């Protein structure tokens, strides 16, 4: 508080106290109570707050964020439906969905990717409804509509985002963030330096679904990825592989098949394609 007040006086900048919030993160039911002030004003305490488009909750769950992005995405979808007639070409409606609606439920997914079946189902339900509108098809199943539109299930798209975030940061580390501080390749393998990932931090029951731990499970289940290729080429190869998995093993009634590696505690993972040639 004191340093902040000195900074505002020195640089002649005024903080808007209404844009500050105090969120105390604690997975326990009861946490410590503290108060903070800025420039003489007490910062209000709350159980959740949105920062850079991500809603953070004090209980470390992402339910409120899922609710927030779904509500906004549905409003956008209904706006598109109102303003673009049924006779609008499928290609235009598809692009509107990808650009305006799907982007809202994929932004920052590496942080908040759902792991509970109820949250996975609710997010996937958005795309179910969108595909019905785009194709004006209310009778065929979800897989048929996705095939017609060349769209992956959202859960597989989240997995693609997880992998590509790692690839881009591995090839272009920065001073502020280096992904190799959290995971590394297993150097004991003599065939290649880029086959299996290992953790650098201990695994706990509360962290097993965090990004860096699920990344290791996902990476090690994939075919060997040639890290000498450009990120764009790697992404194209991953898309081809995930599309083959989707075509072969997706079942609209089985939510575990919506992933390449299912996060379900009781699931051994989706069966993988027989062809495991390096990507």
XYZ file of C-alpha atoms in Angstrom, residues 5-272:
268
model
C 0.951 5.371 -2.895
C 4.515 6.589 -3.458
C 4.376 5.353 -7.051
C 1.138 7.161 -7.807
C 2.557 10.394 -6.407
C 5.872 10.056 -8.256
C 4.434 9.082 -11.661
C 1.180 11.046 -11.262
C -0.908 7.930 -11.895
C -4.184 7.265 -10.140
C -5.341 3.725 -9.351
C -9.041 2.910 -9.663
C -9.673 1.053 -6.429
C -12.935 -0.345 -7.863
C -10.882 -2.437 -10.295
C -8.945 -4.132 -7.486
C -10.144 -7.266 -5.732
C -8.761 -9.506 -3.009
C -9.195 -13.240 -3.653
C -7.689 -15.626 -1.117
C -6.920 -18.959 -2.778
C -7.420 -21.924 -0.518
C -8.812 -25.362 -1.259
C -9.904 -25.732 2.380
C -13.371 -24.707 3.471
C -12.031 -22.049 5.850
C -9.013 -19.902 5.051
C -7.158 -17.113 6.776
C -8.742 -13.669 6.739
C -6.568 -10.734 5.708
C -7.201 -7.208 4.518
C -5.162 -4.996 2.226
C -5.381 -1.349 1.286
C -4.190 0.763 -1.617
C -3.737 4.529 -1.375
C -5.760 4.646 1.832
C -8.698 2.602 0.504
C -9.434 -0.963 1.596
C -9.453 -3.478 -1.255
C -12.754 -5.363 -1.285
C -12.641 -9.122 -0.731
C -14.530 -11.568 -2.984
C -14.672 -15.284 -3.768
C -13.991 -14.901 -7.500
C -12.659 -12.291 -9.906
C -12.033 -12.033 -13.636
C -8.521 -11.156 -14.784
C -7.470 -11.066 -18.451
C -10.653 -12.928 -19.398
C -10.159 -15.763 -16.890
C -12.415 -16.047 -13.820
C -10.362 -17.112 -10.797
C -12.150 -18.651 -7.788
C -10.948 -18.850 -4.208
C -11.710 -22.602 -4.004
C -9.377 -23.257 -6.984
C -12.228 -24.626 -9.126
C -13.073 -23.478 -12.650
C -16.849 -23.906 -12.457
C -17.572 -20.163 -12.374
C -15.267 -19.590 -15.335
C -17.017 -22.327 -17.321
C -20.388 -20.766 -16.500
C -19.160 -17.321 -17.523
C -17.712 -18.292 -20.911
C -20.679 -20.527 -21.732
C -23.162 -17.746 -21.007
C -21.214 -15.338 -23.218
C -20.792 -17.918 -26.005
C -24.521 -18.734 -26.021
C -25.393 -15.034 -26.235
C -23.069 -14.708 -29.211
C -24.505 -17.825 -30.871
C -28.058 -16.510 -30.509
C -26.952 -13.139 -31.894
C -25.530 -14.908 -34.972
C -28.759 -16.889 -35.389
C -30.837 -13.703 -35.251
C -28.731 -11.807 -37.777
C -27.928 -14.506 -40.315
C -30.886 -16.162 -42.002
C -31.327 -19.905 -42.365
C -30.504 -19.699 -46.085
C -27.051 -18.273 -45.319
C -24.347 -20.572 -46.778
C -23.054 -23.260 -44.424
C -19.449 -22.120 -44.978
C -20.242 -18.618 -43.690
C -22.152 -19.871 -40.630
C -19.321 -22.288 -39.882
C -16.742 -19.503 -40.007
C -18.919 -17.256 -37.829
C -19.157 -20.021 -35.243
C -15.398 -20.645 -35.225
C -14.493 -16.948 -35.086
C -17.130 -15.569 -32.727
C -18.425 -18.457 -30.614
C -15.862 -21.259 -30.370
C -13.032 -18.801 -29.742
C -14.723 -17.790 -26.479
C -14.648 -21.345 -25.085
C -11.091 -22.120 -26.194
C -9.259 -18.957 -25.072
C -6.779 -19.835 -22.329
C -7.956 -23.464 -22.191
C -4.478 -24.569 -21.060
C -5.319 -22.982 -17.692
C -8.934 -24.013 -17.138
C -9.495 -27.093 -19.343
C -12.393 -29.054 -17.780
C -11.807 -32.407 -16.115
C -15.234 -33.110 -14.595
C -17.760 -34.921 -16.785
C -20.469 -32.358 -16.035
C -18.263 -29.490 -17.235
C -17.033 -31.373 -20.308
C -20.601 -32.200 -21.261
C -21.857 -28.620 -20.828
C -19.073 -27.189 -23.021
C -19.554 -29.850 -25.674
C -23.307 -29.170 -25.641
C -22.600 -25.682 -26.992
C -20.992 -27.127 -30.111
C -23.776 -29.701 -30.453
C -26.347 -26.914 -30.685
C -24.162 -24.812 -32.963
C -23.718 -27.651 -35.481
C -27.498 -28.146 -35.623
C -27.943 -24.468 -36.490
C -25.119 -24.384 -39.042
C -26.385 -27.417 -40.961
C -30.074 -26.970 -40.126
C -29.924 -30.641 -39.247
C -31.847 -31.619 -36.119
C -32.029 -35.355 -36.747
C -28.534 -36.766 -37.377
C -26.140 -37.543 -34.538
C -23.335 -35.317 -33.289
C -20.536 -37.270 -34.983
C -22.200 -37.030 -38.388
C -22.569 -33.257 -38.038
C -18.928 -32.850 -36.963
C -17.784 -34.923 -39.948
C -19.898 -32.803 -42.295
C -18.333 -29.599 -40.946
C -14.782 -30.954 -40.484
C -14.819 -29.986 -36.808
C -13.132 -31.802 -33.931
C -14.891 -32.245 -30.585
C -13.972 -29.399 -28.232
C -12.218 -31.830 -25.898
C -9.781 -32.872 -28.634
C -9.270 -29.229 -29.550
C -8.279 -28.544 -25.945
C -5.730 -31.355 -26.183
C -4.333 -29.835 -29.372
C -4.032 -26.472 -27.595
C -2.164 -28.136 -24.718
C 0.396 -29.708 -27.051
C 0.901 -26.621 -29.221
C 1.410 -24.375 -26.192
C 4.254 -26.662 -25.131
C 5.746 -26.883 -28.651
C 5.794 -23.110 -29.158
C 7.281 -22.400 -25.746
C 9.851 -25.178 -26.069
C 11.077 -23.823 -29.408
C 10.889 -20.160 -28.360
C 11.489 -19.823 -24.586
C 11.440 -16.383 -22.991
C 13.095 -14.924 -19.910
C 9.749 -14.700 -18.125
C 8.639 -18.269 -18.878
C 10.523 -21.416 -19.825
C 8.426 -24.570 -20.083
C 11.518 -26.694 -19.419
C 11.498 -25.456 -15.822
C 8.467 -27.714 -15.320
C 8.915 -30.663 -17.718
C 11.836 -32.163 -19.577
C 12.587 -34.930 -22.040
C 13.840 -38.253 -20.734
C 17.511 -38.224 -21.727
C 17.965 -41.890 -20.798
C 16.309 -42.930 -24.033
C 19.087 -43.553 -26.557
C 16.940 -43.453 -29.693
C 15.949 -39.816 -29.496
C 15.984 -36.811 -27.197
C 12.365 -35.970 -27.984
C 10.306 -39.040 -27.089
C 9.089 -39.098 -23.483
C 8.371 -36.194 -21.160
C 8.946 -36.352 -17.404
C 7.848 -34.092 -14.547
C 10.205 -31.834 -12.662
C 7.751 -31.251 -9.818
C 6.174 -33.795 -7.424
C 2.691 -35.006 -8.320
C -0.079 -34.551 -5.750
C -3.746 -35.469 -5.825
C -4.731 -31.813 -6.248
C -2.257 -31.122 -9.074
C -2.648 -34.224 -11.262
C -5.073 -32.402 -13.552
C -2.948 -29.253 -13.826
C -1.535 -28.384 -17.227
C 2.028 -29.682 -16.832
C 0.939 -33.047 -15.426
C -1.773 -33.739 -17.999
C 0.658 -32.543 -20.713
C 3.068 -35.359 -19.815
C 0.289 -37.981 -19.990
C -0.928 -36.614 -23.312
C 2.513 -36.227 -24.923
C 3.654 -39.710 -23.915
C 0.501 -41.264 -25.410
C 1.059 -39.613 -28.803
C 3.212 -40.978 -31.627
C 6.772 -39.616 -31.701
C 6.741 -35.939 -32.698
C 9.618 -34.571 -34.742
C 10.519 -31.413 -32.830
C 12.827 -30.216 -35.602
C 9.743 -29.331 -37.660
C 8.125 -25.908 -37.493
C 5.186 -25.406 -35.085
C 2.853 -24.933 -38.066
C 3.883 -28.287 -39.568
C 3.598 -30.047 -36.208
C 0.107 -28.641 -35.755
C -0.994 -29.912 -39.173
C 0.336 -33.398 -38.390
C -1.362 -33.415 -34.993
C -4.647 -32.337 -36.568
C -4.414 -35.205 -39.045
C -3.692 -37.683 -36.253
C -6.492 -36.429 -33.985
C -8.922 -36.443 -36.897
C -8.085 -40.110 -37.557
C -8.682 -40.870 -33.870
C -11.985 -39.022 -33.979
C -13.192 -40.848 -37.089
C -12.240 -44.253 -35.684
C -13.232 -44.074 -32.036
C -15.663 -41.223 -31.377
C -19.005 -42.246 -29.889
C -21.593 -39.507 -29.322
C -23.011 -41.373 -26.315
C -19.642 -42.036 -24.630
C -18.059 -38.870 -23.275
C -14.743 -40.651 -22.649
C -14.329 -40.999 -26.426
C -14.456 -37.215 -26.817
C -10.735 -37.121 -25.892
C -7.574 -38.708 -27.156
C -6.489 -39.244 -23.529
C -9.513 -39.212 -21.258
C -8.985 -37.392 -17.906
C -11.566 -39.613 -16.190
C -10.150 -41.316 -13.072
C -11.806 -44.609 -14.001
C -10.893 -44.547 -17.677
C -7.870 -46.207 -19.224
C -8.003 -43.836 -22.193
C -9.530 -43.894 -25.622
C -8.237 -46.747 -27.842
C -5.528 -45.390 -30.108
